[in-house]
Structures are given as C-alpha cells and as structure tokens.
Amino acid sequence: MSYKSGVVGIVGLPNAGKSTLVNALVGEKVSIVTSKPQTTRKRVTGIVSEDNLQAILTDAPGFLKSEAGLNGFLSDEAKSVIEDVESLIFVISLSGGSLQALEEHLKLVRAAGKPVFCLLNKLDEAKPTFQKEVETLLDESGLEFLRGSLKAKTGRNEVRAVILNWLSKILPETGAPLYDPEIYTTQNMRDLAEEVIREAAFERLHQEIPFGLGVKIVKFDESSESLTRIYAEVWVNRDSHKGIVVGAGASSLKAIGIRARARLEEFVGTKVFLDLRVKVKKNWIKNDHMLQELGYVLNSK
Ligand SMILES: Nc1nc2c(ncn2[C@@H]2O[C@H](COP(=O)(O)OP(=O)(O)OP(=O)(O)O)[C@@H](O)[C@H]2O)c(=O)[nH]1
Ligand SMILES: [Mg+2]
C-alpha cells in the first residue's frame, strides 16, 4: 500500500500565522500562538498522521535579519529550519507588512530548491494593494499559492484539506509512517511547560515586555502520580520590567500562573502545582551564556 511521509518546514515572517497553521494541521495545540510577533523561538515539531500520509511539521520562528543575541538565534533557527526539512510551506500574512522583507525571505526559500507551497493567510484582514503585490511576486516566482484564513474553523478546514492534498503529491513514498501515528509532537513536557508559561505571560503583558521575557524550568517533579510540581523562573531583561510582570499585589503573576496551570493540567493529565518566580537577568537576550541556559542555542553549534 502507498504511504508517504516527510519533514515539512513551516516558514514565513513573524506573526504570519505559522504556529496557528501547525495547530490546525495537527488538530492539537502543539505550538503557542499569541498576537505578538516573535512568539515561536525554538522550533516545534507537530505530526499529522492520516491514512495515506504523515507530515512531520517543523514550526520555525519568524524570519528576520539579525546576527547577535536572541534575535540572532531566531534568525539562525529560521534559516536552519529551511535547510533541515524536505519541503516548505511559506505562510504570508495578507494583512500588510514589508514587501521587501518578504522578497528577501522568498529568495532564501527558493534557493533551497525544495517543493514550496504558499499560504496567503489572514484573508479576512487582507489589504488589497498589498495582496496584489504579494500575488504578483508569487506569480513571477512560479509558486503555487492558496488564499485563506485560519481565523475561523471553516477557513482552517479548507486550508487543511488543500494542504493535505498538496502533501499527498509531494511527500516521498516511505511505505509506512516515520513516527507512531499516535504521537503528535516530539516536544518533551519540560519544553512544553516552558512554552505554556511563556504564552500565558505574553497574553497578559504589555507589548514591550514579551521579547525580553524568558522562562526557565528549574524543576519538573513527577514523583507523585496525582500532582506534578513545576518550579519555573520568569526572566526579565530589565529591573523596571519585574514590577510589571509581578503586578500590584502580585496580581499579574498570579493571573499568569492560573492561566498556565490550567493549560498544563490538560497536557500532563494530573493536578499541577506551579511555582513561578520572577528574576531580573539584565540583558540576558544579549548574553550568550544566559541564552544557552534557556536553551536558545542551535543544535548545529
Ligand atoms: N485575523 C486573523 N488572524 C490570524 C489568522 N491566522 C492567525 N492569526 C492570528 O495572528 C497572530 C499570530 O499567529 P501565530 O500563529 O502566533 O503566528 P506565527 O507566524 O507563528 O508568529 P511567530 O511565531 O511570532 O513568528 C495570532 O494572534 C493569531 O491568532 C487569520 O487568518 N486571520
Ligand atoms: Mg509561531
């Protein structure tokens, strides 16, 4: 019987809807989604298993040009995802943005010489002039594209069906799935906990904080069958950010903890005790040693 599988990179500029697409294709929440750009940092794997195919999706950070610090890591990670996969889905937001940044990213994507499918996302918020420019660019590049919106369920289902059909054509024949079809992510619980806490914090905080916010899981204690104890540090880049994350009477930190704990309980399947502490780690986003401590280091380095 024919069975196809392969590794597919989900790439694009920050905030285009890449992680939303991964979650829609997998049918489970594997990657965190927020309204703030540069949400995804380390690549996340989501696995879609159908009767005839399995796609191992690699959700990349948004593409940006930078050489140092956390931005440098994001930039390198986005580029290395393009190298490490067999085919690519390029997600573009029609809600506007820089055509030049898009062109630069497109150049890298095309240079990889791999099958590419483009999703023109956020059709519900499309800016007509920008949409025209993007479509001309893709037509000139000879790239296949779909216009769609991942905002509502019907849109997600339509996009999912078209992309699965594309995958069924381009994925290589493997005879059997590469991963057990029951598995939908390769992420471990510690990494997942870090992402869930970061998402809860991003949702709660002002625009300027999230980029300088990191989460370190200090201890993940599963020794009790009915209660998982998670001890985590929330790192901020500046003294002045600590008070904002904690909030008056610790209201903000408590709200972050409540939201994160509810999601963590769904994932781990037990009650969760969550201990969150805010630490000021001055300029950690520019410090190689501290970046490494949070796992922001390329596998190849
Ligand atoms: N209006 C609208 N919003 C969308 C659509 N798809 C995704 N979003 C929203 O866009 C924002 C960014 O979505 P993400 O999936 O986190 O985007 P991303 O490309 O993974 O972003 P980074 O990881 O930061 O690069 C979130 O607030 C989503 O809910 C869409 O089709 N329409
Ligand atoms: Mg993302």
Tab-separated table of C-alpha atoms and ligand atoms in Angstrom:
chain	number	residue	atom	x	y	z
A	1	MET	CA	0.000	0.000	0.000
A	2	SER	CA	1.201	3.513	-0.750
A	3	TYR	CA	2.241	5.557	2.278
A	4	LYS	CA	4.045	8.870	2.114
A	5	SER	CA	5.879	10.779	4.805
A	6	GLY	CA	8.383	13.546	5.213
A	7	VAL	CA	9.573	16.574	7.107
A	8	VAL	CA	7.924	19.878	6.221
A	9	GLY	CA	9.105	23.306	7.393
A	10	ILE	CA	6.531	25.990	8.183
A	11	VAL	CA	8.281	29.262	7.461
A	12	GLY	CA	7.470	32.941	6.991
A	13	LEU	CA	7.839	36.354	8.545
A	14	PRO	CA	6.973	36.901	12.243
A	15	ASN	CA	3.264	36.837	13.151
A	16	ALA	CA	2.100	35.410	9.784
A	17	GLY	CA	0.157	32.542	11.372
A	18	LYS	CA	2.727	29.713	11.124
A	19	SER	CA	2.022	28.223	14.544
A	20	THR	CA	-1.728	28.615	14.002
A	21	LEU	CA	-1.312	26.590	10.804
A	22	VAL	CA	0.693	23.875	12.553
A	23	ASN	CA	-2.002	23.526	15.211
A	24	ALA	CA	-4.745	23.464	12.548
A	25	LEU	CA	-2.987	20.753	10.538
A	26	VAL	CA	-2.173	18.621	13.576
A	27	GLY	CA	-5.598	19.151	15.151
A	28	GLU	CA	-3.978	19.655	18.548
A	29	LYS	CA	-2.352	22.604	20.199
A	30	VAL	CA	1.347	21.904	19.797
A	31	SER	CA	2.741	25.365	19.273
A	32	ILE	CA	1.973	28.536	21.194
A	33	VAL	CA	0.144	31.342	19.405
A	34	THR	CA	-0.051	34.966	20.504
A	35	SER	CA	-0.820	38.262	18.831
A	36	LYS	CA	2.792	39.366	19.358
A	37	PRO	CA	5.489	38.851	16.716
A	38	GLN	CA	8.405	36.543	17.571
A	39	THR	CA	6.346	34.206	19.680
A	40	THR	CA	7.947	30.992	18.441
A	41	ARG	CA	11.594	30.751	19.441
A	42	LYS	CA	12.840	27.173	19.387
A	43	ARG	CA	11.469	25.074	16.553
A	44	VAL	CA	8.460	22.947	17.487
A	45	THR	CA	7.509	19.663	15.866
A	46	GLY	CA	3.890	18.734	15.199
A	47	ILE	CA	2.957	15.475	13.489
A	48	VAL	CA	-0.082	14.976	11.245
A	49	SER	CA	-0.965	11.343	10.596
A	50	GLU	CA	-3.569	10.412	8.004
A	51	ASP	CA	-4.428	7.061	6.397
A	52	ASN	CA	-2.146	7.708	3.441
A	53	LEU	CA	0.456	10.163	4.724
A	54	GLN	CA	2.348	11.513	7.668
A	55	ALA	CA	3.811	15.018	7.724
A	56	ILE	CA	6.346	15.938	10.369
A	57	LEU	CA	5.868	19.693	10.603
A	58	THR	CA	8.632	21.924	11.884
A	59	ASP	CA	7.283	25.255	13.113
A	60	ALA	CA	10.020	27.853	12.699
A	61	PRO	CA	10.479	31.242	14.332
A	62	GLY	CA	9.578	34.134	12.039
A	63	PHE	CA	12.338	35.095	9.635
A	64	LEU	CA	14.311	38.212	10.493
A	65	LYS	CA	17.771	39.545	9.807
A	66	SER	CA	19.987	39.759	12.831
A	67	GLU	CA	23.314	38.421	13.947
A	68	ALA	CA	23.539	38.612	17.702
A	69	GLY	CA	21.689	37.780	20.881
A	70	LEU	CA	18.196	36.330	20.967
A	71	ASN	CA	17.381	37.876	17.576
A	72	GLY	CA	20.500	36.242	16.152
A	73	PHE	CA	19.321	32.880	17.461
A	74	LEU	CA	15.840	33.391	15.951
A	75	SER	CA	17.355	34.357	12.628
A	76	ASP	CA	19.715	31.345	12.563
A	77	GLU	CA	16.993	28.977	13.719
A	78	ALA	CA	14.617	30.192	10.979
A	79	LYS	CA	17.324	29.680	8.351
A	80	SER	CA	18.381	26.294	9.636
A	81	VAL	CA	14.795	25.005	9.523
A	82	ILE	CA	14.829	25.735	5.764
A	83	GLU	CA	17.964	23.609	5.433
A	84	ASP	CA	16.802	20.754	7.638
A	85	VAL	CA	13.463	19.945	6.005
A	86	GLU	CA	12.428	18.285	2.728
A	87	SER	CA	9.645	20.642	1.699
A	88	LEU	CA	8.321	24.019	2.770
A	89	ILE	CA	5.078	25.792	3.479
A	90	PHE	CA	5.573	29.532	3.277
A	91	VAL	CA	2.958	31.425	5.317
A	92	ILE	CA	2.361	35.036	4.328
A	93	SER	CA	0.026	37.443	6.088
A	94	LEU	CA	-2.129	39.488	3.736
A	95	SER	CA	-2.809	41.990	6.495
A	96	GLY	CA	0.210	44.011	5.386
A	97	GLY	CA	3.872	44.343	6.156
A	98	SER	CA	7.113	44.800	4.337
A	99	LEU	CA	7.184	43.509	0.786
A	100	GLN	CA	10.950	43.828	0.833
A	101	ALA	CA	11.319	41.548	3.864
A	102	LEU	CA	9.028	39.082	2.132
A	103	GLU	CA	11.109	39.186	-1.041
A	104	GLU	CA	14.282	38.534	0.924
A	105	HIS	CA	12.734	35.591	2.707
A	106	LEU	CA	11.343	34.252	-0.546
A	107	LYS	CA	14.813	34.316	-2.059
A	108	LEU	CA	16.133	32.066	0.709
A	109	VAL	CA	13.164	29.743	0.444
A	110	ARG	CA	13.520	29.366	-3.324
A	111	ALA	CA	17.301	28.948	-3.101
A	112	ALA	CA	16.733	25.822	-1.001
A	113	GLY	CA	15.383	24.129	-4.153
A	114	LYS	CA	12.671	22.230	-2.267
A	115	PRO	CA	8.946	21.891	-3.043
A	116	VAL	CA	7.188	25.041	-1.767
A	117	PHE	CA	3.535	25.791	-1.148
A	118	CYS	CA	2.433	29.285	-0.126
A	119	LEU	CA	-0.475	30.088	2.144
A	120	LEU	CA	-1.685	33.663	1.814
A	121	ASN	CA	-3.177	33.872	5.282
A	122	LYS	CA	-5.377	36.430	7.080
A	123	LEU	CA	-7.589	36.865	4.025
A	124	ASP	CA	-10.165	38.238	6.485
A	125	GLU	CA	-7.857	41.209	7.096
A	126	ALA	CA	-6.344	41.478	3.621
A	127	LYS	CA	-5.071	44.838	2.403
A	128	PRO	CA	-5.991	44.813	-1.315
A	129	THR	CA	-2.902	46.662	-2.603
A	130	PHE	CA	-0.544	44.539	-0.546
A	131	GLN	CA	-2.358	41.374	-1.626
A	132	LYS	CA	-1.912	42.315	-5.295
A	133	GLU	CA	1.792	42.944	-4.807
A	134	VAL	CA	2.271	39.655	-3.000
A	135	GLU	CA	0.373	37.692	-5.625
A	136	THR	CA	2.381	39.291	-8.433
A	137	LEU	CA	5.584	38.369	-6.624
A	138	LEU	CA	4.487	34.756	-6.256
A	139	ASP	CA	3.237	34.531	-9.846
A	140	GLU	CA	6.585	35.818	-11.082
A	141	SER	CA	8.323	33.206	-8.958
A	142	GLY	CA	6.041	30.485	-10.344
A	143	LEU	CA	4.923	29.457	-6.864
A	144	GLU	CA	1.697	27.677	-6.067
A	145	PHE	CA	-0.470	29.504	-3.528
A	146	LEU	CA	-3.752	29.378	-1.656
A	147	ARG	CA	-5.606	32.342	-0.186
A	148	GLY	CA	-7.231	31.578	3.127
A	149	SER	CA	-7.920	32.478	6.693
A	150	LEU	CA	-7.068	30.456	9.773
A	151	LYS	CA	-9.195	32.657	11.980
A	152	ALA	CA	-12.367	30.572	11.889
A	153	LYS	CA	-12.917	26.826	11.858
A	154	THR	CA	-14.341	26.622	8.317
A	155	GLY	CA	-11.338	28.507	6.961
A	156	ARG	CA	-8.969	26.233	8.867
A	157	ASN	CA	-10.686	23.123	7.496
A	158	GLU	CA	-10.474	24.425	3.927
A	159	VAL	CA	-6.793	25.264	4.258
A	160	ARG	CA	-6.108	21.904	5.913
A	161	ALA	CA	-7.772	19.965	3.073
A	162	VAL	CA	-5.841	21.798	0.339
A	163	ILE	CA	-2.516	21.439	2.124
A	164	LEU	CA	-3.031	17.735	2.835
A	165	ASN	CA	-3.786	17.262	-0.841
A	166	TRP	CA	-0.558	19.076	-1.778
A	167	LEU	CA	1.395	16.967	0.708
A	168	SER	CA	-0.072	13.781	-0.753
A	169	LYS	CA	1.518	14.769	-4.060
A	170	ILE	CA	4.947	15.925	-2.941
A	171	LEU	CA	5.862	13.777	0.074
A	172	PRO	CA	8.174	10.888	-0.729
A	173	GLU	CA	6.928	7.308	-0.683
A	174	THR	CA	8.069	5.643	2.561
A	175	GLY	CA	5.730	2.642	2.713
A	176	ALA	CA	4.996	3.300	6.403
A	177	PRO	CA	4.818	6.276	8.769
A	178	LEU	CA	8.097	7.518	10.248
A	179	TYR	CA	6.542	8.064	13.697
A	180	ASP	CA	3.908	6.155	15.630
A	181	PRO	CA	0.644	7.748	14.362
A	182	GLU	CA	-0.500	8.224	17.957
A	183	ILE	CA	2.287	10.746	18.575
A	184	TYR	CA	1.528	14.334	17.617
A	185	THR	CA	4.584	16.122	18.941
A	186	THR	CA	8.139	15.264	19.870
A	187	GLN	CA	8.306	18.053	22.390
A	188	ASN	CA	9.032	16.918	25.953
A	189	MET	CA	6.961	18.050	28.938
A	190	ARG	CA	9.624	20.420	30.239
A	191	ASP	CA	9.824	22.323	26.943
A	192	LEU	CA	6.081	22.308	26.677
A	193	ALA	CA	5.725	23.730	30.178
A	194	GLU	CA	8.168	26.498	29.296
A	195	GLU	CA	6.155	27.416	26.219
A	196	VAL	CA	2.807	27.337	28.010
A	197	ILE	CA	4.083	29.671	30.746
A	198	ARG	CA	5.606	31.988	28.152
A	199	GLU	CA	2.317	32.081	26.236
A	200	ALA	CA	0.335	32.904	29.389
A	201	ALA	CA	2.805	35.688	30.197
A	202	PHE	CA	2.757	37.097	26.653
A	203	GLU	CA	-1.024	37.238	26.674
A	204	ARG	CA	-1.084	39.150	29.909
A	205	LEU	CA	1.717	41.640	29.351
A	206	HIS	CA	2.330	44.886	27.556
A	207	GLN	CA	3.818	44.985	24.113
A	208	GLU	CA	7.337	45.883	25.218
A	209	ILE	CA	7.858	43.112	27.753
A	210	PRO	CA	7.473	39.793	25.921
A	211	PHE	CA	10.566	39.971	23.779
A	212	GLY	CA	12.702	40.313	26.888
A	213	LEU	CA	10.882	37.570	28.729
A	214	GLY	CA	12.198	34.039	29.052
A	215	VAL	CA	11.119	31.029	31.065
A	216	LYS	CA	13.416	28.554	32.710
A	217	ILE	CA	12.011	25.328	34.121
A	218	VAL	CA	14.063	24.777	37.256
A	219	LYS	CA	12.443	21.537	38.383
A	220	PHE	CA	9.794	19.265	36.892
A	221	ASP	CA	8.820	16.796	39.566
A	222	GLU	CA	6.623	13.890	38.514
A	223	SER	CA	7.306	11.738	41.567
A	224	SER	CA	3.663	11.904	42.664
A	225	GLU	CA	1.089	10.205	40.420
A	226	SER	CA	-1.617	12.733	41.132
A	227	LEU	CA	0.335	16.002	41.328
A	228	THR	CA	3.071	17.356	39.050
A	229	ARG	CA	5.214	20.031	40.676
A	230	ILE	CA	6.722	22.561	38.323
A	231	TYR	CA	9.166	25.209	39.526
A	232	ALA	CA	9.913	27.900	36.975
A	233	GLU	CA	11.713	31.214	36.714
A	234	VAL	CA	10.379	34.033	34.583
A	235	TRP	CA	13.353	36.037	33.382
A	236	VAL	CA	13.087	39.704	32.559
A	237	ASN	CA	15.657	41.812	30.857
A	238	ARG	CA	15.390	44.941	32.993
A	239	ASP	CA	14.730	45.949	36.600
A	240	SER	CA	11.720	48.023	35.573
A	241	HIS	CA	10.041	45.007	33.985
A	242	LYS	CA	9.930	42.978	37.161
A	243	GLY	CA	7.224	45.100	38.749
A	244	ILE	CA	5.130	44.949	35.584
A	245	VAL	CA	5.296	41.168	35.390
A	246	VAL	CA	4.518	40.785	39.099
A	247	GLY	CA	1.804	43.483	39.147
A	248	ALA	CA	0.174	45.209	42.109
A	249	GLY	CA	-0.190	42.746	44.972
A	250	ALA	CA	1.312	40.110	42.629
A	251	SER	CA	-1.952	40.221	40.635
A	252	SER	CA	-0.316	39.875	37.257
A	253	LEU	CA	1.955	36.986	38.198
A	254	LYS	CA	-0.977	35.212	39.852
A	255	ALA	CA	-3.076	35.585	36.701
A	256	ILE	CA	-0.223	34.220	34.569
A	257	GLY	CA	0.143	31.289	36.973
A	258	ILE	CA	-3.582	30.465	36.969
A	259	ARG	CA	-3.796	30.508	33.182
A	260	ALA	CA	-0.611	28.484	32.706
A	261	ARG	CA	-1.570	25.948	35.358
A	262	ALA	CA	-4.945	25.237	33.754
A	263	ARG	CA	-3.278	24.520	30.407
A	264	LEU	CA	-0.507	22.472	31.981
A	265	GLU	CA	-3.051	20.290	33.774
A	266	GLU	CA	-4.599	19.452	30.387
A	267	PHE	CA	-1.219	18.467	28.992
A	268	VAL	CA	0.180	16.444	31.870
A	269	GLY	CA	-3.126	14.865	32.913
A	270	THR	CA	-2.601	15.431	36.661
A	271	LYS	CA	-3.134	18.330	39.010
A	272	VAL	CA	-0.275	20.811	38.740
A	273	PHE	CA	1.482	22.808	41.419
A	274	LEU	CA	3.211	25.729	39.740
A	275	ASP	CA	5.825	27.841	41.466
A	276	LEU	CA	6.685	30.950	39.412
A	277	ARG	CA	9.434	33.385	40.396
A	278	VAL	CA	10.409	36.498	38.523
A	279	LYS	CA	14.149	37.102	38.140
A	280	VAL	CA	15.880	40.116	36.688
A	281	LYS	CA	18.624	38.872	34.385
A	282	LYS	CA	19.957	42.081	32.971
A	283	ASN	CA	20.359	41.966	29.210
A	284	TRP	CA	20.023	38.192	29.069
A	285	ILE	CA	18.826	38.499	25.481
A	286	LYS	CA	22.322	39.647	24.557
A	287	ASN	CA	24.310	37.303	26.739
A	288	ASP	CA	25.425	34.035	25.121
A	289	HIS	CA	25.782	32.203	28.396
A	290	MET	CA	22.295	33.143	29.616
A	291	LEU	CA	20.762	32.439	26.195
A	292	GLN	CA	22.270	28.990	26.412
A	293	GLU	CA	20.836	28.494	29.882
A	294	LEU	CA	17.358	28.885	28.385
A	295	GLY	CA	18.223	26.511	25.549
A	296	TYR	CA	18.484	29.170	22.860
A	297	VAL	CA	21.349	27.501	21.130
A	298	LEU	CA	21.430	25.999	17.658
A	299	ASN	CA	21.744	22.214	17.557
A	300	SER	CA	24.469	22.547	14.976
A	301	LYS	CA	26.624	24.854	17.123
B	1	LIG	N1	-7.281	37.826	11.559
B	1	LIG	C1	-6.556	36.713	11.503
B	1	LIG	N2	-5.676	36.448	12.479
B	1	LIG	C2	-4.945	35.305	12.381
B	1	LIG	C3	-5.098	34.403	11.301
B	1	LIG	N3	-4.212	33.393	11.482
B	1	LIG	C4	-3.548	33.646	12.625
B	1	LIG	N4	-3.987	34.792	13.186
B	1	LIG	C5	-3.522	35.462	14.421
B	1	LIG	O1	-2.243	36.023	14.152
B	1	LIG	C6	-1.444	36.040	15.339
B	1	LIG	C7	-0.107	35.356	15.090
B	1	LIG	O2	-0.324	33.969	14.895
B	1	LIG	P1	0.848	32.908	15.125
B	1	LIG	O3	0.339	31.593	14.649
B	1	LIG	O4	1.393	33.006	16.518
B	1	LIG	O5	1.926	33.465	14.102
B	1	LIG	P2	3.427	32.951	13.855
B	1	LIG	O6	3.690	33.117	12.403
B	1	LIG	O7	3.614	31.601	14.429
B	1	LIG	O8	4.240	34.046	14.690
B	1	LIG	P3	5.756	33.978	15.261
B	1	LIG	O9	5.928	32.673	15.962
B	1	LIG	O10	5.775	35.126	16.205
B	1	LIG	O11	6.642	34.165	14.082
B	1	LIG	C8	-2.293	35.351	16.424
B	1	LIG	O12	-2.948	36.358	17.161
B	1	LIG	C9	-3.286	34.529	15.594
B	1	LIG	O13	-4.478	34.269	16.293
B	1	LIG	C10	-6.054	34.725	10.276
B	1	LIG	O14	-6.255	34.034	9.282
B	1	LIG	N5	-6.753	35.889	10.448
B	2	MG	MG	4.913	30.940	15.851
